[in-house]
Coordinates of C-alpha atoms in Angstrom, one line a residue:
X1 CA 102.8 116.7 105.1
X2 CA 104.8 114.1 103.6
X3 CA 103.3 114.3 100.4
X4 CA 100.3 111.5 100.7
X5 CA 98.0 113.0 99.2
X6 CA 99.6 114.3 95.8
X7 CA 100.7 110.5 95.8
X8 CA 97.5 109.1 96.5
X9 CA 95.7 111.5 93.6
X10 CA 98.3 110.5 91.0
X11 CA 97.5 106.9 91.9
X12 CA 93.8 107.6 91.4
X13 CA 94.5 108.8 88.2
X14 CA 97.3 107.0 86.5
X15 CA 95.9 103.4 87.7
X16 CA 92.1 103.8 88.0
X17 CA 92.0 103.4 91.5
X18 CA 88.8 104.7 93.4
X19 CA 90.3 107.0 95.9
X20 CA 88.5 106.9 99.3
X21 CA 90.3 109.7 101.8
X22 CA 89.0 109.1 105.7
X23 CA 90.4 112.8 105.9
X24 CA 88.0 114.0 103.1
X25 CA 85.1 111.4 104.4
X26 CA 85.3 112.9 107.8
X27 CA 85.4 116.6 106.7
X28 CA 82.4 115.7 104.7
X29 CA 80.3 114.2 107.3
X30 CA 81.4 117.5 109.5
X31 CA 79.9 120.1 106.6
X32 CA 77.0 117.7 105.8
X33 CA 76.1 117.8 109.5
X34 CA 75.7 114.1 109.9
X35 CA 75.1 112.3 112.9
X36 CA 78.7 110.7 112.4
X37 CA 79.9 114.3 111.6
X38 CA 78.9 115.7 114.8
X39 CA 80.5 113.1 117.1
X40 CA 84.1 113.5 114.9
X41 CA 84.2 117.1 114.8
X42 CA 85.4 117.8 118.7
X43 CA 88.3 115.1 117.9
X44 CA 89.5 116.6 114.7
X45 CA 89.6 119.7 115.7
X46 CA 91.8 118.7 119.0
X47 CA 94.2 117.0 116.4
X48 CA 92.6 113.7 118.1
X49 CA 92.2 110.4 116.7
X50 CA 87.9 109.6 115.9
X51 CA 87.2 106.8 117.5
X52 CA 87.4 103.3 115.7
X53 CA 84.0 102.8 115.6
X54 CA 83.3 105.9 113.6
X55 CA 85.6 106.1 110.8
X56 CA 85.1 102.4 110.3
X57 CA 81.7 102.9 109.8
X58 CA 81.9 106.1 107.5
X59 CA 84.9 103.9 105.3
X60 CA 82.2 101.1 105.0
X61 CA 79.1 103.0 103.7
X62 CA 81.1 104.4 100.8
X63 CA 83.0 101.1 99.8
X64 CA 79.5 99.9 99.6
X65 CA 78.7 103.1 97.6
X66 CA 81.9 102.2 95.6
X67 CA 80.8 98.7 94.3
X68 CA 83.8 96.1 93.3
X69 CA 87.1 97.2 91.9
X70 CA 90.5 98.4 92.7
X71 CA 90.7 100.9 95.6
X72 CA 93.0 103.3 97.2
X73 CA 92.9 103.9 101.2
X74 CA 94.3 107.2 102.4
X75 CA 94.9 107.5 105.5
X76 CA 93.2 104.7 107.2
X77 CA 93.8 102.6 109.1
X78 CA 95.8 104.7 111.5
X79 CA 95.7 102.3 114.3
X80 CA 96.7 98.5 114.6
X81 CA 93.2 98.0 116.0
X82 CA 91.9 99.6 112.8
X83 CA 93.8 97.3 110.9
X84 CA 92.8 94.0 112.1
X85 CA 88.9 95.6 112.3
X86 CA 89.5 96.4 108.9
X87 CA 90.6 93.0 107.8
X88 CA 87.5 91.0 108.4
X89 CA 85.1 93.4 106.3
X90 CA 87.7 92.9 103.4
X91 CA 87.9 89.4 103.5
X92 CA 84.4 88.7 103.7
X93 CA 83.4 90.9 100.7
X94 CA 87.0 88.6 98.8
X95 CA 88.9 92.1 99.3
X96 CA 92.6 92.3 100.5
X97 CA 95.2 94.9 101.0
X98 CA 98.0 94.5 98.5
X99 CA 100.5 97.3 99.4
X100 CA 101.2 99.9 102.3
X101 CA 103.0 102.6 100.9
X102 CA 104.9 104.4 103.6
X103 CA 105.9 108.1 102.8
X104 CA 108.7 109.2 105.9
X105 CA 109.5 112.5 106.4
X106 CA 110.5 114.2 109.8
X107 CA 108.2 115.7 111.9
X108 CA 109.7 119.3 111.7
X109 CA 108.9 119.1 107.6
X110 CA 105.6 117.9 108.5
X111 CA 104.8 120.9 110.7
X112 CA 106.2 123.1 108.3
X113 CA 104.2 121.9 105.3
X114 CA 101.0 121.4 107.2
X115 CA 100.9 125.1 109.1
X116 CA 101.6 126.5 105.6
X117 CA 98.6 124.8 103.9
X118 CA 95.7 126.6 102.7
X119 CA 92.3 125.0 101.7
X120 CA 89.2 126.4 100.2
X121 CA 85.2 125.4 100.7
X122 CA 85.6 122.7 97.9
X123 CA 88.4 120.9 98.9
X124 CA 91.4 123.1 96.3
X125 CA 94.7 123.3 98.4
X126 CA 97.4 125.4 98.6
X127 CA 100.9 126.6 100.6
X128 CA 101.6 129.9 101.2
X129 CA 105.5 129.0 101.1
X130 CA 105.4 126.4 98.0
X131 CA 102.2 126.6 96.0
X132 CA 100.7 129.8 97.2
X133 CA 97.6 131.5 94.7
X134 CA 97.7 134.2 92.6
X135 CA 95.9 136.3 94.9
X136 CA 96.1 136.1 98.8
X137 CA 93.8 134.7 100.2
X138 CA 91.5 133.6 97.5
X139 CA 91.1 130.0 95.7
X140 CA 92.5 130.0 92.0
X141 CA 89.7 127.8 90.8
X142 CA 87.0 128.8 92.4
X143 CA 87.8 132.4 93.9
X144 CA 86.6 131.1 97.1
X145 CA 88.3 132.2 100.2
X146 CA 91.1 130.1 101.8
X147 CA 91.6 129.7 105.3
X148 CA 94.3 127.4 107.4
X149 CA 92.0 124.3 109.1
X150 CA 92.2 124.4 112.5
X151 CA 93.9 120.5 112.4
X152 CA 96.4 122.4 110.4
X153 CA 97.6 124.6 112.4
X154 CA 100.6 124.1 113.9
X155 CA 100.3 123.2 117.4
X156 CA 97.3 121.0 116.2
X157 CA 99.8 119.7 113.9
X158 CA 102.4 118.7 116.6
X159 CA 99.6 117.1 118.7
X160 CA 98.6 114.9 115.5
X161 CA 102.3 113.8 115.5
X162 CA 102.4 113.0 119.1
X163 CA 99.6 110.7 118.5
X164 CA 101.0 109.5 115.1
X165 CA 104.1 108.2 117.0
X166 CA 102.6 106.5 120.0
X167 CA 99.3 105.0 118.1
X168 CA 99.9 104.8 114.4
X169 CA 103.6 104.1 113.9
X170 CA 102.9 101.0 115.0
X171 CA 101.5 99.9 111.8
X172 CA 104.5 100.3 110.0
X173 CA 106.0 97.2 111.6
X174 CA 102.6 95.8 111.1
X175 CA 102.2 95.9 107.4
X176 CA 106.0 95.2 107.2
X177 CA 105.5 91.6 109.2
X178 CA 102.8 90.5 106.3
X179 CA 105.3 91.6 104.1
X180 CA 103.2 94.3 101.8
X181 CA 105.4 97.7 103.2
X182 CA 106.7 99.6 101.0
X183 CA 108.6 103.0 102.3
X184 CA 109.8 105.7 100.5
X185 CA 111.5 109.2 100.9
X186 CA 108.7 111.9 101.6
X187 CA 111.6 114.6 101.3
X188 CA 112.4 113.5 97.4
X189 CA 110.4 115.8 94.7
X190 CA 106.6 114.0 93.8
X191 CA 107.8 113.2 90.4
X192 CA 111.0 111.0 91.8
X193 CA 108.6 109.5 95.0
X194 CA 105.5 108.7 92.1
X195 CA 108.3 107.1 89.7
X196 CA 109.3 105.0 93.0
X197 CA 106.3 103.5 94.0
X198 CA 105.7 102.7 90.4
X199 CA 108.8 100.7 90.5
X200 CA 108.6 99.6 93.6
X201 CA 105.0 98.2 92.5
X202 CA 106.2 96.8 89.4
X203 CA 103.9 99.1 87.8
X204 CA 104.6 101.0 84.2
X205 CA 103.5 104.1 83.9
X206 CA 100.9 103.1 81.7
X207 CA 99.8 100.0 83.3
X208 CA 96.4 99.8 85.3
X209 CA 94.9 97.7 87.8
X210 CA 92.2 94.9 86.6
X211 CA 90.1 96.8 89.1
X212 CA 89.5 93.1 90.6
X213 CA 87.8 93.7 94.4
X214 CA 90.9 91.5 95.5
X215 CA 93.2 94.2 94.7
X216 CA 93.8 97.5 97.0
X217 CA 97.0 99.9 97.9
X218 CA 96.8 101.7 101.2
X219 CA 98.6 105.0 101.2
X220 CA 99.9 105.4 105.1
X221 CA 99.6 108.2 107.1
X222 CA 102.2 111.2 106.8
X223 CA 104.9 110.9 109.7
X224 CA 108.6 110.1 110.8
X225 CA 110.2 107.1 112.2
X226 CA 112.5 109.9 114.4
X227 CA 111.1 113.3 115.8
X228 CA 113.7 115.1 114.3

């Protein structure tokens, strides 16, 4: 809702990053009918948090599956306790978190962006009020039908932000105290937000990352430091 994940994709593919989306992990496990799948899908669909245990074990098979290099996390952690778990796996495979980039926006924007989103089988989104598709209803791409996810409609979406203030807000203090936050405007266009975090990174628009497997940006969840 605040713009996370055009940010995160333009990171992917300006900087080389491998891009690793709990959101997109999760919904894959659900489709796939996995045994991790199954025991996420009541909780996303209440616009609850999945337990710890469960996203961190999904996030680990596929940095395995990943190998060494530069990484991008979206969306995860979304808890402190997430973080610290987090932390150890890193450090023992020589990993560490460079930068948190925070995108704030408030929450009314969020539930306006989110309830207007519309996503097809494959993963192509759209808005019906900014980006909508050439025909109704029906994926540009792929002509497959679009439909509003059920943790996207709007009183899903104001339940996510209730639990994004009182469990995952947190972190922003958090990643500010070991001094790797970064926070930008989620209301500013995606070209002025993407030329931001390039210069708040120190980072050309050309430049790339070694791809070292010391080196990782975390893109934080969407959300709002008020509830306006």
């Amino acid at each position: 809702g605040s713009g996370k994940g055009t940010q995160a994709a333009r990171l992917r593919h300006d900087f080389g990053l491998t891009h690793l989306s709990t959101g997109d992990i999760l919904r894959r496990h659900r489709a796939q009918r996995t045994d991790l799948g199954r025991q996420a899908t009541s909780s996303m669909t209440l616009g609850r948090l999945v337990p710890d245990e469960l996203v961190i074990s999904m996030l680990l098979q596929e940095l395995d599956a990943a190998g060494p290099g530069g990484f991008l996390l979206d969306g995860f952690p979304r808890t402190t306790a997430q973080a610290y778990a987090l932390d150890r796996p890193l450090g023992k495979a020589g990993r560490r978190l460079t930068a948190a980039l925070f995108l704030d926006a408030p929450d009314a924007v969020i539930v306006e962006r989110l309830s207007g989103r519309l996503t097809c089988p494959r993963g192509h989104v759209f808005n019906a009020r900014t980006q909508p598709p050439a025909r109704p209803g029906v994926c540009d791409h792929d002509g497959e039908p679009l439909s509003v996810r059920d943790d996207d409609r709007a009183e899903t979406v104001r339940r996510r932000l209730d639990v994004y203030h009182e469990v995952t807000e947190p972190l922003v203090g958090y990643y500010e105290e070991r001094g790797v936050l970064h926070s930008f405007n989620g209301l500013s266009t995606p070209d002025a937000v993407s030329e931001a975090i390039r210069g708040s990174l120190g980072l050309a628009p050309a430049t790339r990352f070694s791809r070292t497997p010391s080196e990782a940006v975390l893109v934080h969840t969407p959300g709002a430091r008020g509830r306006s």
